[in-house]
Amino acid sequence: MNFKESLGLKNKFLIVHSGNMGVKQGLEVILQAAQLSNKDRSLHYLLVGDGAVREVLENKARKMELRNLQFLPLLPDRQFKELLTATDVSLITQQRCVADIVFPSKVITLMASGRTIVASVSKTSEVARVLNDARAGLVVPPEDPTRIMSAVSALRDDASLRHEMARNAREFAKRTWDRDQILSKMESQLYALIASGAVKDSGRGRIWKLSRLRQKDPTSITPDQRREAISSQPEGR
């Protein structure tokens, strides 16, 4: 039995917000979007996690009689991965007043897992910039439930676009945040520093050794060798 079936949601299009339920997330907008969608029986919203406003949200949801929305607690790792696999659209929401430089770490998790995202955030925010650059989701204005509902419905109705955005998300995450990619960039920067004379101590020996290995056979460098070179300290310290 898969995750959707375990919740009795086998044929539902699953829209999920997972993570902290705090004030700055402005999660009331998801309740409002669910209310606007209450006649569309194909859509189902999940709020997964915990936080300062969870109890308030649950009380509001009960008063609104939202049958297309439910809450789940924090999930263990295995179940969380099953949730990601079952998710059709992931939601990211922020209040209008949240600073544009705020970038929730869960964006990386969602993109790395190949989720299509609807982000209810400022169009000048870092989240919006990344999603637009990656073509990995739809960005709608914050605190606007109608636009969330419209974006979710559009992705539900266009499987081709949804799958394309999911692929873009995964590829962007791998290209931008993959550990070996990051280490390789750091390595290149260290080479440039050495060449400029900025590195003057004996600790550069390992980096030069790595450089010679790379020149001889770039595929021969293992991640462990790279990490050792980058993290090594000069002898005598």
Coordinates of C-alpha atoms in Angstrom, one line a residue:
M1 CA 0.0 0.0 0.0
N2 CA 1.5 3.4 -1.0
F3 CA 1.3 6.6 0.9
K4 CA -1.9 7.9 -0.8
E5 CA -3.7 4.6 -0.3
S6 CA -2.7 4.6 3.4
L7 CA -4.6 7.9 3.8
G8 CA -7.5 6.9 1.7
L9 CA -6.5 9.4 -1.0
K10 CA -5.7 7.0 -3.9
N11 CA -7.2 9.1 -6.7
K12 CA -6.5 12.5 -5.2
F13 CA -4.2 15.2 -6.6
L14 CA -2.1 15.9 -3.5
I15 CA -1.0 19.4 -2.6
V16 CA 1.4 19.4 0.3
H17 CA 3.0 21.9 2.7
S18 CA 5.5 20.3 4.9
G19 CA 7.7 21.8 7.6
N20 CA 7.5 24.4 10.3
M21 CA 4.0 25.9 11.0
G22 CA 5.0 29.3 12.2
V23 CA 3.7 32.8 11.8
K24 CA 5.9 33.9 8.9
Q25 CA 4.7 31.0 6.7
G26 CA 1.2 32.6 6.6
L27 CA -0.4 29.2 6.3
E28 CA -3.9 30.6 6.6
V29 CA -3.8 31.2 2.9
I30 CA -3.7 27.4 2.3
L31 CA -6.9 27.0 4.3
Q32 CA -8.5 29.7 2.2
A33 CA -7.3 28.0 -1.0
A34 CA -8.7 24.7 0.2
Q35 CA -12.0 26.4 0.9
L36 CA -12.1 27.9 -2.6
S37 CA -11.4 24.4 -3.9
N38 CA -14.1 22.6 -1.9
K39 CA -16.2 21.8 -4.9
D40 CA -13.3 20.1 -6.7
R41 CA -13.2 16.7 -5.3
S42 CA -9.9 15.8 -7.1
L43 CA -7.8 18.1 -5.0
H44 CA -6.7 17.4 -1.5
Y45 CA -4.4 19.5 0.7
L46 CA -2.0 18.2 3.4
L47 CA -0.3 20.3 6.1
V48 CA 2.5 18.2 7.5
G49 CA 4.6 19.1 10.5
D50 CA 4.3 21.2 13.7
G51 CA 4.8 24.7 15.0
A52 CA 3.6 27.6 17.0
V53 CA 0.4 28.1 14.9
R54 CA -0.6 24.5 14.2
E55 CA -3.4 24.4 16.9
V56 CA -4.8 27.7 15.7
L57 CA -4.8 26.4 12.1
E58 CA -6.5 23.2 13.1
N59 CA -9.2 25.1 14.9
K60 CA -9.8 27.3 11.9
A61 CA -9.9 24.4 9.6
R62 CA -12.6 22.7 11.7
K63 CA -14.7 25.9 11.8
M64 CA -14.4 26.1 8.0
E65 CA -15.4 22.5 7.7
L66 CA -12.6 21.7 5.2
R67 CA -13.1 18.1 4.1
N68 CA -10.4 18.5 1.5
L69 CA -7.6 19.4 3.9
Q70 CA -6.0 17.5 6.7
F71 CA -3.0 17.7 9.1
L72 CA -0.3 15.2 9.6
P73 CA 2.4 15.2 12.3
L74 CA 6.2 15.3 11.7
L75 CA 7.0 12.1 9.9
P76 CA 10.0 9.8 10.3
D77 CA 12.5 9.8 7.4
R78 CA 11.1 6.8 5.6
Q79 CA 7.5 8.1 5.6
F80 CA 8.7 11.6 4.7
K81 CA 10.3 10.2 1.6
E82 CA 7.1 8.3 0.8
L83 CA 5.2 11.6 1.2
L84 CA 7.5 13.4 -1.2
T85 CA 7.0 10.6 -3.8
A86 CA 3.2 10.9 -3.4
T87 CA 3.1 14.7 -3.6
D88 CA 1.8 16.1 -6.9
V89 CA 2.5 19.8 -6.0
S90 CA 4.5 21.2 -3.1
L91 CA 3.5 24.5 -1.5
I92 CA 5.8 27.2 -0.2
T93 CA 4.1 30.2 1.5
Q94 CA 5.4 33.3 3.1
Q95 CA 3.7 36.4 4.5
R96 CA 4.0 39.5 2.5
C97 CA 6.2 41.1 5.1
V98 CA 8.9 38.4 5.0
A99 CA 12.3 39.7 3.9
D100 CA 13.1 38.9 0.3
I101 CA 16.5 37.3 1.3
V102 CA 14.8 34.6 3.3
F103 CA 15.4 31.2 1.6
P104 CA 13.8 28.2 3.4
S105 CA 16.1 25.2 3.4
K106 CA 13.2 23.0 2.4
V107 CA 13.3 24.5 -1.1
I108 CA 16.5 22.6 -1.7
T109 CA 14.9 19.4 -0.4
L110 CA 11.8 19.8 -2.5
M111 CA 13.8 20.6 -5.7
A112 CA 16.4 17.9 -5.1
S113 CA 13.5 15.3 -4.8
G114 CA 12.0 16.6 -8.1
R115 CA 8.9 18.2 -6.8
T116 CA 6.9 20.8 -8.7
I117 CA 6.4 23.8 -6.5
V118 CA 3.8 26.5 -6.2
A119 CA 5.3 29.4 -4.2
S120 CA 3.1 32.1 -2.7
V121 CA 5.9 34.6 -2.1
S122 CA 7.1 38.0 -3.1
K123 CA 8.1 38.2 -6.8
T124 CA 11.4 39.8 -5.7
S125 CA 12.3 37.1 -3.2
E126 CA 15.1 34.7 -3.4
V127 CA 12.7 31.8 -3.6
A128 CA 10.9 33.4 -6.6
R129 CA 14.3 34.0 -8.3
V130 CA 15.5 30.4 -7.9
L131 CA 12.2 28.9 -9.1
N132 CA 11.9 31.2 -12.1
D133 CA 15.6 30.7 -13.0
A134 CA 15.1 26.9 -12.8
R135 CA 11.7 26.9 -14.4
A136 CA 10.7 24.6 -11.5
G137 CA 7.4 25.9 -10.4
L138 CA 4.8 28.7 -10.4
V139 CA 5.2 31.9 -8.4
V140 CA 2.1 33.6 -7.2
P141 CA 1.6 36.7 -4.9
P142 CA 1.7 36.1 -1.2
E143 CA -1.5 35.9 0.8
D144 CA -3.6 35.3 -2.3
P145 CA -5.6 32.0 -2.1
T146 CA -7.3 32.5 -5.4
R147 CA -3.9 32.5 -7.2
I148 CA -2.8 29.5 -5.3
M149 CA -5.9 27.6 -6.3
S150 CA -5.6 28.7 -9.9
A151 CA -1.9 27.6 -10.1
V152 CA -2.6 24.2 -8.5
S153 CA -5.5 23.6 -10.9
A154 CA -3.4 24.6 -13.9
L155 CA -0.7 22.1 -12.9
R156 CA -3.3 19.4 -12.2
D157 CA -4.7 19.9 -15.7
D158 CA -1.3 20.0 -17.5
A159 CA 0.7 16.9 -16.6
S160 CA 3.3 17.6 -19.2
L161 CA 4.1 21.0 -17.7
R162 CA 4.1 19.6 -14.2
H163 CA 6.6 16.8 -15.1
E164 CA 8.8 19.2 -17.0
M165 CA 9.0 21.5 -14.0
A166 CA 9.8 18.5 -11.7
R167 CA 12.7 17.5 -14.0
N168 CA 13.9 21.1 -14.1
A169 CA 13.9 21.2 -10.3
R170 CA 15.9 18.1 -9.9
E171 CA 18.5 19.1 -12.6
F172 CA 18.9 22.6 -11.1
A173 CA 19.4 21.2 -7.6
K174 CA 22.0 18.7 -8.8
R175 CA 23.8 21.4 -10.8
T176 CA 23.7 24.0 -8.0
W177 CA 23.8 22.2 -4.6
D178 CA 25.3 18.8 -5.3
R179 CA 28.1 18.2 -2.8
D180 CA 30.7 17.2 -5.3
Q181 CA 29.8 20.1 -7.6
I182 CA 30.3 22.5 -4.7
L183 CA 33.6 20.9 -3.7
S184 CA 34.8 21.1 -7.3
K185 CA 34.0 24.8 -7.4
M186 CA 35.8 25.4 -4.1
E187 CA 38.8 23.4 -5.5
S188 CA 38.9 25.6 -8.6
Q189 CA 38.8 28.7 -6.4
L190 CA 41.7 27.4 -4.3
Y191 CA 43.7 26.8 -7.4
A192 CA 43.1 30.4 -8.5
L193 CA 44.2 31.6 -5.0
I194 CA 47.4 29.6 -5.2
A195 CA 48.2 30.8 -8.7
S196 CA 47.8 34.4 -7.5
G197 CA 50.2 33.9 -4.6
A198 CA 47.5 34.4 -2.0
V199 CA 48.3 31.0 -0.4
K200 CA 51.8 31.1 1.0
D201 CA 52.0 28.4 3.6
S202 CA 53.0 24.8 3.4
G203 CA 49.4 23.6 3.5
R204 CA 49.1 24.2 -0.2
G205 CA 51.2 21.1 -0.9
R206 CA 48.2 18.8 -0.8
I207 CA 46.3 21.0 -3.1
W208 CA 49.1 21.1 -5.6
K209 CA 49.3 17.3 -5.4
L210 CA 45.6 17.2 -6.1
S211 CA 46.1 19.6 -9.0
R212 CA 48.8 17.4 -10.5
L213 CA 46.5 14.3 -10.2
R214 CA 43.7 16.2 -11.9
Q215 CA 46.0 17.3 -14.8
K216 CA 47.2 13.7 -15.3
D217 CA 43.7 12.1 -15.0
P218 CA 40.7 14.2 -13.9
T219 CA 38.6 11.1 -13.3
S220 CA 41.1 9.7 -10.8
I221 CA 40.3 12.2 -8.1
T222 CA 37.9 10.8 -5.5
P223 CA 35.6 12.9 -3.4
D224 CA 37.6 11.9 -0.3
Q225 CA 40.8 13.2 -1.9
R226 CA 39.1 16.5 -2.8
R227 CA 37.7 16.9 0.7
E228 CA 41.1 16.1 2.3
A229 CA 42.8 18.7 0.1
I230 CA 40.3 21.4 0.8
S231 CA 40.1 20.9 4.5
S232 CA 43.8 20.2 5.2
Q233 CA 45.6 22.6 7.5
P234 CA 49.3 23.7 7.1
E235 CA 51.8 21.5 8.8
G236 CA 53.0 22.8 12.2
R237 CA 49.7 24.4 13.2

